[in-house]
């Protein structure tokens, strides 16, 4: 059986084949054997050399798919022409501005409550990466420049990220689009209540687009 002598190329091939299969068949309907069949002569051993499970492959695919988002978030964080609140709004816009591949991937993604390894990876990404590297520095800047009023920048950062990435995600808490939109509007009302005018109607429309896209797979 042919073997790829270059581990990095093998990894790229696994992620590429997996992404295409997840989009075409859905995560739940894609097996390790399906991925192996698409690898052009590589064996399951090549997959298990890099990944312990299909969940691990999914995490890696999502990380690769959203790698460019980190560069965009860093650019917003470091933009000297925006105050803290303006940066926070722009972060939300960037996060909601998915390209077609990202939207397709999300529409076929599994329910994360039934795939705890993927859910834990997302939680870790939010708490260990997004909050300290992007959100908290922006909120702390907002406190200094007066655009955000809070005595709890860390806690506010965690709340915004956990609610927007988890509670408002149909991949975790499945519900009809109408119910998800009620959550979204309540989140907007909650933030307005503490003086943070973060979401606008255009952002809500982007959430609605995502909710309806995700609901179409059922």
PDB file of C-alpha atoms in Angstrom:
ATOM      1  CA  UNK A   1       0.000   0.000   0.000  1.00  0.00           C
ATOM      2  CA  UNK A   2       1.349   3.424  -0.919  1.00  0.00           C
ATOM      3  CA  UNK A   3       2.481   5.617   1.942  1.00  0.00           C
ATOM      4  CA  UNK A   4       2.922   9.345   2.142  1.00  0.00           C
ATOM      5  CA  UNK A   5       6.462   9.979   3.338  1.00  0.00           C
ATOM      6  CA  UNK A   6       5.650  13.529   4.414  1.00  0.00           C
ATOM      7  CA  UNK A   7       3.607  13.676   7.653  1.00  0.00           C
ATOM      8  CA  UNK A   8       2.623  17.329   7.166  1.00  0.00           C
ATOM      9  CA  UNK A   9       1.233  16.570   3.724  1.00  0.00           C
ATOM     10  CA  UNK A  10      -0.610  13.558   5.106  1.00  0.00           C
ATOM     11  CA  UNK A  11      -2.164  15.755   7.799  1.00  0.00           C
ATOM     12  CA  UNK A  12      -3.274  18.338   5.243  1.00  0.00           C
ATOM     13  CA  UNK A  13      -4.762  15.581   3.099  1.00  0.00           C
ATOM     14  CA  UNK A  14      -6.701  14.104   6.021  1.00  0.00           C
ATOM     15  CA  UNK A  15      -8.119  17.512   6.962  1.00  0.00           C
ATOM     16  CA  UNK A  16      -9.014  18.350   3.361  1.00  0.00           C
ATOM     17  CA  UNK A  17     -10.778  15.033   2.750  1.00  0.00           C
ATOM     18  CA  UNK A  18     -12.537  15.235   6.120  1.00  0.00           C
ATOM     19  CA  UNK A  19     -13.756  18.786   5.511  1.00  0.00           C
ATOM     20  CA  UNK A  20     -15.218  17.830   2.141  1.00  0.00           C
ATOM     21  CA  UNK A  21     -16.910  14.756   3.579  1.00  0.00           C
ATOM     22  CA  UNK A  22     -18.293  16.605   6.604  1.00  0.00           C
ATOM     23  CA  UNK A  23     -19.797  19.241   4.285  1.00  0.00           C
ATOM     24  CA  UNK A  24     -21.128  16.693   1.795  1.00  0.00           C
ATOM     25  CA  UNK A  25     -22.419  13.984   4.148  1.00  0.00           C
ATOM     26  CA  UNK A  26     -22.522  15.682   7.537  1.00  0.00           C
ATOM     27  CA  UNK A  27     -20.361  14.864  10.525  1.00  0.00           C
ATOM     28  CA  UNK A  28     -22.644  12.172  11.905  1.00  0.00           C
ATOM     29  CA  UNK A  29     -22.843  10.334   8.566  1.00  0.00           C
ATOM     30  CA  UNK A  30     -19.099  10.373   7.911  1.00  0.00           C
ATOM     31  CA  UNK A  31     -17.061   7.429   9.186  1.00  0.00           C
ATOM     32  CA  UNK A  32     -13.333   6.940   9.604  1.00  0.00           C
ATOM     33  CA  UNK A  33     -13.603   4.415   6.756  1.00  0.00           C
ATOM     34  CA  UNK A  34     -15.129   7.111   4.524  1.00  0.00           C
ATOM     35  CA  UNK A  35     -12.148   9.347   5.268  1.00  0.00           C
ATOM     36  CA  UNK A  36      -9.716   6.480   4.630  1.00  0.00           C
ATOM     37  CA  UNK A  37     -11.384   5.731   1.286  1.00  0.00           C
ATOM     38  CA  UNK A  38     -10.757   9.316   0.205  1.00  0.00           C
ATOM     39  CA  UNK A  39      -7.055   9.303   1.036  1.00  0.00           C
ATOM     40  CA  UNK A  40      -5.816   7.711  -2.168  1.00  0.00           C
ATOM     41  CA  UNK A  41      -4.111   4.610  -0.809  1.00  0.00           C
ATOM     42  CA  UNK A  42      -3.323   5.695   2.742  1.00  0.00           C
ATOM     43  CA  UNK A  43      -4.533   3.465   5.558  1.00  0.00           C
ATOM     44  CA  UNK A  44      -6.455   3.994   8.773  1.00  0.00           C
ATOM     45  CA  UNK A  45      -3.070   3.826  10.461  1.00  0.00           C
ATOM     46  CA  UNK A  46      -2.156   7.114   8.776  1.00  0.00           C
ATOM     47  CA  UNK A  47      -5.245   8.693  10.311  1.00  0.00           C
ATOM     48  CA  UNK A  48      -4.695   7.262  13.780  1.00  0.00           C
ATOM     49  CA  UNK A  49      -1.069   8.404  13.682  1.00  0.00           C
ATOM     50  CA  UNK A  50      -2.396  11.977  13.784  1.00  0.00           C
ATOM     51  CA  UNK A  51      -5.804  11.635  15.451  1.00  0.00           C
ATOM     52  CA  UNK A  52      -7.289   9.434  18.157  1.00  0.00           C
ATOM     53  CA  UNK A  53     -10.886   9.780  16.997  1.00  0.00           C
ATOM     54  CA  UNK A  54     -13.286  11.376  14.533  1.00  0.00           C
ATOM     55  CA  UNK A  55     -13.996  14.045  17.157  1.00  0.00           C
ATOM     56  CA  UNK A  56     -10.314  15.008  17.142  1.00  0.00           C
ATOM     57  CA  UNK A  57     -10.447  15.323  13.352  1.00  0.00           C
ATOM     58  CA  UNK A  58     -13.494  17.588  13.627  1.00  0.00           C
ATOM     59  CA  UNK A  59     -11.722  19.836  16.146  1.00  0.00           C
ATOM     60  CA  UNK A  60      -8.695  20.114  13.840  1.00  0.00           C
ATOM     61  CA  UNK A  61     -10.896  20.848  10.816  1.00  0.00           C
ATOM     62  CA  UNK A  62     -12.704  23.632  12.694  1.00  0.00           C
ATOM     63  CA  UNK A  63      -9.413  25.101  13.940  1.00  0.00           C
ATOM     64  CA  UNK A  64      -8.040  25.179  10.409  1.00  0.00           C
ATOM     65  CA  UNK A  65     -11.250  26.606   8.989  1.00  0.00           C
ATOM     66  CA  UNK A  66     -11.236  29.516  11.445  1.00  0.00           C
ATOM     67  CA  UNK A  67      -7.497  30.156  11.542  1.00  0.00           C
ATOM     68  CA  UNK A  68      -7.818  33.332   9.466  1.00  0.00           C
ATOM     69  CA  UNK A  69     -10.378  34.688  11.955  1.00  0.00           C
ATOM     70  CA  UNK A  70      -7.634  35.038  14.578  1.00  0.00           C
ATOM     71  CA  UNK A  71      -5.700  37.385  12.305  1.00  0.00           C
ATOM     72  CA  UNK A  72      -8.831  39.485  11.815  1.00  0.00           C
ATOM     73  CA  UNK A  73      -9.495  39.602  15.577  1.00  0.00           C
ATOM     74  CA  UNK A  74      -5.915  40.683  16.242  1.00  0.00           C
ATOM     75  CA  UNK A  75      -6.249  43.437  13.640  1.00  0.00           C
ATOM     76  CA  UNK A  76      -9.381  44.748  15.384  1.00  0.00           C
ATOM     77  CA  UNK A  77      -7.723  44.571  18.820  1.00  0.00           C
ATOM     78  CA  UNK A  78      -4.705  46.540  17.587  1.00  0.00           C
ATOM     79  CA  UNK A  79      -6.640  49.170  15.602  1.00  0.00           C
ATOM     80  CA  UNK A  80      -5.642  52.496  17.150  1.00  0.00           C
ATOM     81  CA  UNK A  81      -8.502  54.324  15.457  1.00  0.00           C
ATOM     82  CA  UNK A  82     -11.279  52.616  17.467  1.00  0.00           C
ATOM     83  CA  UNK A  83     -12.280  52.893  21.101  1.00  0.00           C
ATOM     84  CA  UNK A  84     -12.978  49.823  23.224  1.00  0.00           C
ATOM     85  CA  UNK A  85     -16.717  49.578  22.523  1.00  0.00           C
ATOM     86  CA  UNK A  86     -16.201  50.103  18.792  1.00  0.00           C
ATOM     87  CA  UNK A  87     -13.627  47.307  18.790  1.00  0.00           C
ATOM     88  CA  UNK A  88     -15.990  44.999  20.669  1.00  0.00           C
ATOM     89  CA  UNK A  89     -18.719  45.648  18.091  1.00  0.00           C
ATOM     90  CA  UNK A  90     -16.276  44.996  15.277  1.00  0.00           C
ATOM     91  CA  UNK A  91     -15.194  41.725  16.914  1.00  0.00           C
ATOM     92  CA  UNK A  92     -18.820  40.541  16.833  1.00  0.00           C
ATOM     93  CA  UNK A  93     -19.156  41.575  13.182  1.00  0.00           C
ATOM     94  CA  UNK A  94     -15.983  39.694  12.247  1.00  0.00           C
ATOM     95  CA  UNK A  95     -17.165  36.610  14.134  1.00  0.00           C
ATOM     96  CA  UNK A  96     -20.513  36.660  12.307  1.00  0.00           C
ATOM     97  CA  UNK A  97     -19.046  37.290   8.861  1.00  0.00           C
ATOM     98  CA  UNK A  98     -18.573  33.665   7.781  1.00  0.00           C
ATOM     99  CA  UNK A  99     -17.293  32.684   4.371  1.00  0.00           C
ATOM    100  CA  UNK A 100     -19.275  30.068   2.350  1.00  0.00           C
ATOM    101  CA  UNK A 101     -17.087  27.132   3.482  1.00  0.00           C
ATOM    102  CA  UNK A 102     -17.514  28.090   7.135  1.00  0.00           C
ATOM    103  CA  UNK A 103     -21.282  28.390   6.731  1.00  0.00           C
ATOM    104  CA  UNK A 104     -21.491  25.020   4.997  1.00  0.00           C
ATOM    105  CA  UNK A 105     -19.400  23.427   7.708  1.00  0.00           C
ATOM    106  CA  UNK A 106     -21.533  24.879  10.485  1.00  0.00           C
ATOM    107  CA  UNK A 107     -24.722  23.750   8.758  1.00  0.00           C
ATOM    108  CA  UNK A 108     -23.515  20.128   8.831  1.00  0.00           C
ATOM    109  CA  UNK A 109     -21.820  20.190  12.236  1.00  0.00           C
ATOM    110  CA  UNK A 110     -23.031  17.859  14.996  1.00  0.00           C
ATOM    111  CA  UNK A 111     -24.855  18.825  18.148  1.00  0.00           C
ATOM    112  CA  UNK A 112     -22.008  19.562  20.526  1.00  0.00           C
ATOM    113  CA  UNK A 113     -23.850  18.333  23.621  1.00  0.00           C
ATOM    114  CA  UNK A 114     -23.660  14.873  22.055  1.00  0.00           C
ATOM    115  CA  UNK A 115     -19.973  15.315  21.177  1.00  0.00           C
ATOM    116  CA  UNK A 116     -18.347  16.454  24.434  1.00  0.00           C
ATOM    117  CA  UNK A 117     -14.764  16.435  23.160  1.00  0.00           C
ATOM    118  CA  UNK A 118     -15.623  19.034  20.519  1.00  0.00           C
ATOM    119  CA  UNK A 119     -17.606  21.065  23.061  1.00  0.00           C
ATOM    120  CA  UNK A 120     -14.724  21.039  25.555  1.00  0.00           C
ATOM    121  CA  UNK A 121     -12.313  22.134  22.808  1.00  0.00           C
ATOM    122  CA  UNK A 122     -14.594  25.072  22.009  1.00  0.00           C
ATOM    123  CA  UNK A 123     -14.888  26.009  25.687  1.00  0.00           C
ATOM    124  CA  UNK A 124     -11.115  25.918  26.097  1.00  0.00           C
ATOM    125  CA  UNK A 125     -10.666  28.038  22.998  1.00  0.00           C
ATOM    126  CA  UNK A 126     -13.056  30.671  24.362  1.00  0.00           C
ATOM    127  CA  UNK A 127     -11.652  30.802  27.906  1.00  0.00           C
ATOM    128  CA  UNK A 128      -7.964  30.204  27.226  1.00  0.00           C
ATOM    129  CA  UNK A 129      -7.555  32.028  23.913  1.00  0.00           C
ATOM    130  CA  UNK A 130     -10.348  34.397  22.868  1.00  0.00           C
ATOM    131  CA  UNK A 131     -10.969  35.996  26.276  1.00  0.00           C
ATOM    132  CA  UNK A 132      -7.371  36.769  27.365  1.00  0.00           C
ATOM    133  CA  UNK A 133      -5.972  37.546  23.914  1.00  0.00           C
ATOM    134  CA  UNK A 134      -8.766  39.550  22.326  1.00  0.00           C
ATOM    135  CA  UNK A 135     -11.838  40.349  24.419  1.00  0.00           C
ATOM    136  CA  UNK A 136     -10.419  41.275  27.826  1.00  0.00           C
ATOM    137  CA  UNK A 137      -7.768  43.660  26.400  1.00  0.00           C
ATOM    138  CA  UNK A 138     -10.468  45.393  24.363  1.00  0.00           C
ATOM    139  CA  UNK A 139     -12.821  45.753  27.336  1.00  0.00           C
ATOM    140  CA  UNK A 140      -9.965  47.015  29.520  1.00  0.00           C
ATOM    141  CA  UNK A 141      -9.211  49.626  26.861  1.00  0.00           C
ATOM    142  CA  UNK A 142     -12.911  50.553  26.857  1.00  0.00           C
ATOM    143  CA  UNK A 143     -12.816  51.069  30.622  1.00  0.00           C
ATOM    144  CA  UNK A 144      -9.809  53.377  30.230  1.00  0.00           C
ATOM    145  CA  UNK A 145     -11.250  55.400  27.334  1.00  0.00           C
ATOM    146  CA  UNK A 146     -14.710  55.561  28.952  1.00  0.00           C
ATOM    147  CA  UNK A 147     -16.657  53.751  26.227  1.00  0.00           C
ATOM    148  CA  UNK A 148     -17.307  50.735  28.507  1.00  0.00           C
ATOM    149  CA  UNK A 149     -18.245  51.066  32.167  1.00  0.00           C
ATOM    150  CA  UNK A 150     -17.557  48.021  34.343  1.00  0.00           C
ATOM    151  CA  UNK A 151     -15.589  47.053  37.417  1.00  0.00           C
ATOM    152  CA  UNK A 152     -15.396  43.475  36.136  1.00  0.00           C
ATOM    153  CA  UNK A 153     -13.558  43.417  32.785  1.00  0.00           C
ATOM    154  CA  UNK A 154     -12.564  39.744  33.028  1.00  0.00           C
ATOM    155  CA  UNK A 155     -15.998  38.581  34.097  1.00  0.00           C
ATOM    156  CA  UNK A 156     -17.707  40.709  31.438  1.00  0.00           C
ATOM    157  CA  UNK A 157     -15.341  39.291  28.811  1.00  0.00           C
ATOM    158  CA  UNK A 158     -16.175  35.732  29.824  1.00  0.00           C
ATOM    159  CA  UNK A 159     -19.920  36.412  29.914  1.00  0.00           C
ATOM    160  CA  UNK A 160     -19.984  37.995  26.457  1.00  0.00           C
ATOM    161  CA  UNK A 161     -17.981  35.166  24.908  1.00  0.00           C
ATOM    162  CA  UNK A 162     -19.751  32.297  26.659  1.00  0.00           C
ATOM    163  CA  UNK A 163     -23.222  33.607  25.871  1.00  0.00           C
ATOM    164  CA  UNK A 164     -22.461  34.578  22.267  1.00  0.00           C
ATOM    165  CA  UNK A 165     -20.478  31.428  21.428  1.00  0.00           C
ATOM    166  CA  UNK A 166     -22.378  28.826  23.447  1.00  0.00           C
ATOM    167  CA  UNK A 167     -25.835  29.933  24.575  1.00  0.00           C
ATOM    168  CA  UNK A 168     -26.568  31.552  21.215  1.00  0.00           C
ATOM    169  CA  UNK A 169     -25.226  28.605  19.245  1.00  0.00           C
ATOM    170  CA  UNK A 170     -27.786  26.186  17.739  1.00  0.00           C
ATOM    171  CA  UNK A 171     -24.975  23.627  17.558  1.00  0.00           C
ATOM    172  CA  UNK A 172     -25.239  23.378  21.354  1.00  0.00           C
ATOM    173  CA  UNK A 173     -28.769  24.420  22.322  1.00  0.00           C
ATOM    174  CA  UNK A 174     -30.956  23.378  19.409  1.00  0.00           C
ATOM    175  CA  UNK A 175     -34.170  25.337  19.004  1.00  0.00           C
ATOM    176  CA  UNK A 176     -36.339  26.749  16.201  1.00  0.00           C
ATOM    177  CA  UNK A 177     -34.856  29.890  14.598  1.00  0.00           C
ATOM    178  CA  UNK A 178     -37.586  32.002  16.204  1.00  0.00           C
ATOM    179  CA  UNK A 179     -36.550  30.847  19.685  1.00  0.00           C
ATOM    180  CA  UNK A 180     -32.873  31.417  18.955  1.00  0.00           C
ATOM    181  CA  UNK A 181     -33.679  34.949  17.821  1.00  0.00           C
ATOM    182  CA  UNK A 182     -35.492  35.596  21.115  1.00  0.00           C
ATOM    183  CA  UNK A 183     -32.297  34.575  22.923  1.00  0.00           C
ATOM    184  CA  UNK A 184     -30.319  36.896  20.683  1.00  0.00           C
ATOM    185  CA  UNK A 185     -32.602  39.841  21.387  1.00  0.00           C
ATOM    186  CA  UNK A 186     -32.573  39.092  25.109  1.00  0.00           C
ATOM    187  CA  UNK A 187     -28.754  39.066  24.992  1.00  0.00           C
ATOM    188  CA  UNK A 188     -28.890  42.484  23.299  1.00  0.00           C
ATOM    189  CA  UNK A 189     -31.326  43.744  25.955  1.00  0.00           C
ATOM    190  CA  UNK A 190     -29.157  42.345  28.743  1.00  0.00           C
ATOM    191  CA  UNK A 191     -26.085  44.192  27.465  1.00  0.00           C
ATOM    192  CA  UNK A 192     -28.051  47.398  26.928  1.00  0.00           C
ATOM    193  CA  UNK A 193     -29.175  47.129  30.554  1.00  0.00           C
ATOM    194  CA  UNK A 194     -25.583  47.439  31.752  1.00  0.00           C
ATOM    195  CA  UNK A 195     -24.839  50.261  29.346  1.00  0.00           C
ATOM    196  CA  UNK A 196     -23.148  48.297  26.563  1.00  0.00           C
ATOM    197  CA  UNK A 197     -24.816  48.939  23.212  1.00  0.00           C
ATOM    198  CA  UNK A 198     -23.092  46.042  21.480  1.00  0.00           C
ATOM    199  CA  UNK A 199     -25.476  44.425  18.985  1.00  0.00           C
ATOM    200  CA  UNK A 200     -27.378  46.126  16.180  1.00  0.00           C
ATOM    201  CA  UNK A 201     -30.094  44.902  13.820  1.00  0.00           C
ATOM    202  CA  UNK A 202     -27.571  43.964  11.130  1.00  0.00           C
ATOM    203  CA  UNK A 203     -25.826  41.654  13.592  1.00  0.00           C
ATOM    204  CA  UNK A 204     -29.159  40.143  14.618  1.00  0.00           C
ATOM    205  CA  UNK A 205     -29.895  39.475  10.937  1.00  0.00           C
ATOM    206  CA  UNK A 206     -26.576  37.636  10.648  1.00  0.00           C
ATOM    207  CA  UNK A 207     -27.506  35.494  13.655  1.00  0.00           C
ATOM    208  CA  UNK A 208     -30.884  34.787  12.040  1.00  0.00           C
ATOM    209  CA  UNK A 209     -29.192  33.740   8.785  1.00  0.00           C
ATOM    210  CA  UNK A 210     -27.024  31.282  10.701  1.00  0.00           C
ATOM    211  CA  UNK A 211     -29.950  29.895  12.709  1.00  0.00           C
ATOM    212  CA  UNK A 212     -32.054  29.281   9.610  1.00  0.00           C
ATOM    213  CA  UNK A 213     -29.146  27.722   7.748  1.00  0.00           C
ATOM    214  CA  UNK A 214     -28.454  25.338  10.615  1.00  0.00           C
ATOM    215  CA  UNK A 215     -32.133  24.418  11.025  1.00  0.00           C
ATOM    216  CA  UNK A 216     -32.369  23.391   7.353  1.00  0.00           C
ATOM    217  CA  UNK A 217     -30.401  20.204   8.020  1.00  0.00           C
ATOM    218  CA  UNK A 218     -33.246  18.782  10.133  1.00  0.00           C
TER     219      UNK A 218
END
